[in-house]
Amino acid sequence: MHAAPVNTARALSAPVAELLAQARDKFGAYLPVPAALTRKGWAGLDAATCADLVSKAEAQLGTDWPALPLSLYRSFCEIGAREPYETPYFARRLMLNDLVLGECAEGSGRFLAKIAEGIGLICDELGWQLPAHNAYIRDTPQLPEPDPARPVVDLFAAETGAQLAMVAHLIGPALDNAAPGLTARIDSEIATRLVTPYLTAPPWWTGAQGGQMNNWTAWCSQNMLRAVFLRPELAKMRGPVAQQVAASLDAFLAEYGEDGACAEGAYYYRHAALCLFAALEVLDAASHGTTTPLWQQTKIRNMAEFILNMHVAGDYYINFADASAVLAPCGVAEYRFGKAVGSQALMAHAAGDVARQVDNTDPIAALDLTARVQALFAAEEIAGFSATQSQPGDIWFPSTQMLVARDQRFVLAVKAGHNDDPHNHNDVGSVTLYADDKPLLIDVGVETYTAKTFSPDRYDIWTMQSGYHNLADFGGIGQSAGREFAAQNVEVSLTAKSANFACDLANAYPDEAGVSHYRRQVNFDHDRSVEIVDTCVSSRPATLSLMFAAPVTPGDAHVDVAGFGQIAITGAGAMGVEEIAISDPRLRRAWPATLYRLRLPFAGTRLTLRINQGASA
């Protein structure tokens, strides 16, 4: 019998819609940055920054626009690979951004012809939605090609609309001089491809059809608002769009507990909580401040600061589900979110990341032209911001049942929960551990998305399976997917000197695994040791798997980890090590070419790992 956990922290109110109702459909425009035509602000940008923008635009002048033939669109349904179409699709939009920013920085008009050409190509695309998203009903098979008469409003259709709206805002009059009627074409495409289907047949991510919301809700809503509120010609659509977005954001917020934890992981924080911030920012500006009280809500602040609690060091973050352990640095969006909710800690973290000037930009984030322009105009303020970055304390997130604890050497994360999270991996009870700011026990993450990733065959992929998440399997049988496969009897204790976690995991496994008892305890004595104790009773042989990014060498009662030291092991039989070759580009951004899976058979019913504070290479 598998009982699903009950989360009592979910919000049931509609704060965004209730506040927005005060606007009474009297909405203004959203103008976050000055248009380039006036040269106000643009002429005052740092000379080196402008030179860099112009240089990147010049590089695009001699580059051909990538082709997007219909055959390439169809290829997704034929072979299941996303990159063949998505790579040139994104390249078009990134080229356009470079050209537009160069034109804004220089203001000479020499990039306008190329910009107009690119906009024309994008407006001529049969569909702005990605092939992987070309469906009208959630979680149904994709259609092989887009139907221009029935647009799909997906993440990147909305992103494209917001991008073109910002282009028109920045250089619209100059564009129309170079290509008469082009901004009217942009407005028409936004109305036809986005606003009309959004209002007449609301997509699943709006919440109009019920069901679970995820990052799509905030991400698409952000861009729907930008597309409409940046364009004065679409002013009549502002009221209906704003009201529907408000209802969607309330549905999105209802998925979060008061603790602000993102069930999709740290990577999706940027497309969830940060996009919520961007959407609320548009509504607040356009409704003359009616939604300003939302910045004082504890839940909103906790959502903003979630990324702080997931941070380990540098570009390393606690990861689970489809999130990677290595993320692009924080930047202007996190800084401004921190400023809105009054979080000096988040502002300091983002400002510190900006100062590091690490070239690890998320290519998807680079599509966001609005955020890129906002970063230019906030650069001076961020560079001048001074605040001490303090290490977060231990924290327990009851909504996702995740513990994060740390001392001067270790950062530990333990996840209970259930196996039906958005972007779920079968990982109930999984543990990750960093030592000296480097990964020790790892969560591998996810490979490059394919059709299989979001199909009924998802859990055939090795990275989704519990046997690769620092958990036990029983005769080769791991955890099952579904909300009913959940942790039970979860206990957490946090004191000034320790963080202790325990839960029962037998319920996360199917009956055929033969598990009658599986209790995991994790004891973290600050500045002393981390201890993991697994107690199992099962009809099948139990074997614990541990994942490492560094070579491991088993000993009699310990394992040596290269670059770290020893982990003491009690209660294991003959240990073995499997090498896993990593070639997938998405995984290689976080991990070396080889990962290591340590297999620890239970000699009895109890197996203990102990990692002492003083252990070193």
mmCIF file with all atom_site columns, C-alpha atoms in Angstrom, residues 264-271 306-307 310-320 322-330 334 349 353 356 358-362 434 586 589-590:
data_model
loop_
_atom_site.group_PDB
_atom_site.id
_atom_site.type_symbol
_atom_site.label_atom_id
_atom_site.label_alt_id
_atom_site.label_comp_id
_atom_site.label_asym_id
_atom_site.label_entity_id
_atom_site.label_seq_id
_atom_site.pdbx_PDB_ins_code
_atom_site.Cartn_x
_atom_site.Cartn_y
_atom_site.Cartn_z
_atom_site.occupancy
_atom_site.B_iso_or_equiv
_atom_site.pdbx_formal_charge
_atom_site.auth_seq_id
_atom_site.auth_comp_id
_atom_site.auth_asym_id
_atom_site.auth_atom_id
_atom_site.pdbx_PDB_model_num
ATOM 1  C CA . GLU A 1 264 ? 11.710 21.543 -10.149 1.00 0.00 ? 264 GLU A CA 1
ATOM 2  C CA . GLY A 1 265 ? 15.133 22.294 -8.720  1.00 0.00 ? 265 GLY A CA 1
ATOM 3  C CA . ALA A 1 266 ? 17.630 25.126 -8.776  1.00 0.00 ? 266 ALA A CA 1
ATOM 4  C CA . TYR A 1 267 ? 17.941 25.303 -12.570 1.00 0.00 ? 267 TYR A CA 1
ATOM 5  C CA . TYR A 1 268 ? 14.224 25.842 -12.996 1.00 0.00 ? 268 TYR A CA 1
ATOM 6  C CA . TYR A 1 269 ? 14.214 28.533 -10.308 1.00 0.00 ? 269 TYR A CA 1
ATOM 7  C CA . ARG A 1 270 ? 15.353 30.821 -13.097 1.00 0.00 ? 270 ARG A CA 1
ATOM 8  C CA . HIS A 1 271 ? 12.394 29.935 -15.272 1.00 0.00 ? 271 HIS A CA 1
ATOM 9  C CA . PHE A 1 306 ? 15.621 29.708 -2.618  1.00 0.00 ? 306 PHE A CA 1
ATOM 10 C CA . ILE A 1 307 ? 18.602 29.950 -4.961  1.00 0.00 ? 307 ILE A CA 1
ATOM 11 C CA . MET A 1 310 ? 20.853 25.867 -2.983  1.00 0.00 ? 310 MET A CA 1
ATOM 12 C CA . HIS A 1 311 ? 24.222 27.493 -3.616  1.00 0.00 ? 311 HIS A CA 1
ATOM 13 C CA . VAL A 1 312 ? 27.357 25.546 -2.739  1.00 0.00 ? 312 VAL A CA 1
ATOM 14 C CA . ALA A 1 313 ? 30.267 27.532 -4.183  1.00 0.00 ? 313 ALA A CA 1
ATOM 15 C CA . GLY A 1 314 ? 31.143 29.134 -7.507  1.00 0.00 ? 314 GLY A CA 1
ATOM 16 C CA . ASP A 1 315 ? 28.825 27.654 -10.130 1.00 0.00 ? 315 ASP A CA 1
ATOM 17 C CA . TYR A 1 316 ? 27.932 24.573 -8.040  1.00 0.00 ? 316 TYR A CA 1
ATOM 18 C CA . TYR A 1 317 ? 24.381 24.248 -6.724  1.00 0.00 ? 317 TYR A CA 1
ATOM 19 C CA . ILE A 1 318 ? 22.456 21.549 -4.912  1.00 0.00 ? 318 ILE A CA 1
ATOM 20 C CA . ASN A 1 319 ? 20.609 19.766 -7.705  1.00 0.00 ? 319 ASN A CA 1
ATOM 21 C CA . PHE A 1 320 ? 17.850 17.227 -8.050  1.00 0.00 ? 320 PHE A CA 1
ATOM 22 C CA . ASP A 1 322 ? 16.316 17.649 -14.134 1.00 0.00 ? 322 ASP A CA 1
ATOM 23 C CA . ALA A 1 323 ? 18.527 20.366 -12.659 1.00 0.00 ? 323 ALA A CA 1
ATOM 24 C CA . SER A 1 324 ? 22.269 20.390 -13.275 1.00 0.00 ? 324 SER A CA 1
ATOM 25 C CA . ALA A 1 325 ? 24.863 20.704 -10.518 1.00 0.00 ? 325 ALA A CA 1
ATOM 26 C CA . VAL A 1 326 ? 26.548 23.518 -12.466 1.00 0.00 ? 326 VAL A CA 1
ATOM 27 C CA . LEU A 1 327 ? 24.494 26.615 -13.246 1.00 0.00 ? 327 LEU A CA 1
ATOM 28 C CA . ALA A 1 328 ? 25.224 29.902 -14.931 1.00 0.00 ? 328 ALA A CA 1
ATOM 29 C CA . PRO A 1 329 ? 26.085 32.683 -12.474 1.00 0.00 ? 329 PRO A CA 1
ATOM 30 C CA . CYS A 1 330 ? 23.333 34.806 -11.010 1.00 0.00 ? 330 CYS A CA 1
ATOM 31 C CA . GLU A 1 334 ? 18.321 37.816 -9.205  1.00 0.00 ? 334 GLU A CA 1
ATOM 32 C CA . HIS A 1 349 ? 25.036 37.010 -4.079  1.00 0.00 ? 349 HIS A CA 1
ATOM 33 C CA . ASP A 1 353 ? 28.454 36.603 -9.364  1.00 0.00 ? 353 ASP A CA 1
ATOM 34 C CA . ARG A 1 356 ? 33.249 37.262 -11.108 1.00 0.00 ? 356 ARG A CA 1
ATOM 35 C CA . VAL A 1 358 ? 32.459 34.065 -15.467 1.00 0.00 ? 358 VAL A CA 1
ATOM 36 C CA . ASP A 1 359 ? 31.772 33.150 -19.084 1.00 0.00 ? 359 ASP A CA 1
ATOM 37 C CA . ASN A 1 360 ? 29.122 30.534 -18.326 1.00 0.00 ? 360 ASN A CA 1
ATOM 38 C CA . THR A 1 361 ? 26.017 32.138 -19.806 1.00 0.00 ? 361 THR A CA 1
ATOM 39 C CA . ASP A 1 362 ? 22.917 29.998 -20.116 1.00 0.00 ? 362 ASP A CA 1
ATOM 40 C CA . TYR A 1 434 ? 30.043 18.537 -1.225  1.00 0.00 ? 434 TYR A CA 1
ATOM 41 C CA . ARG A 1 586 ? 24.481 18.651 -21.109 1.00 0.00 ? 586 ARG A CA 1
ATOM 42 C CA . ARG A 1 589 ? 28.874 20.910 -18.592 1.00 0.00 ? 589 ARG A CA 1
ATOM 43 C CA . ALA A 1 590 ? 28.834 19.619 -15.008 1.00 0.00 ? 590 ALA A CA 1
#
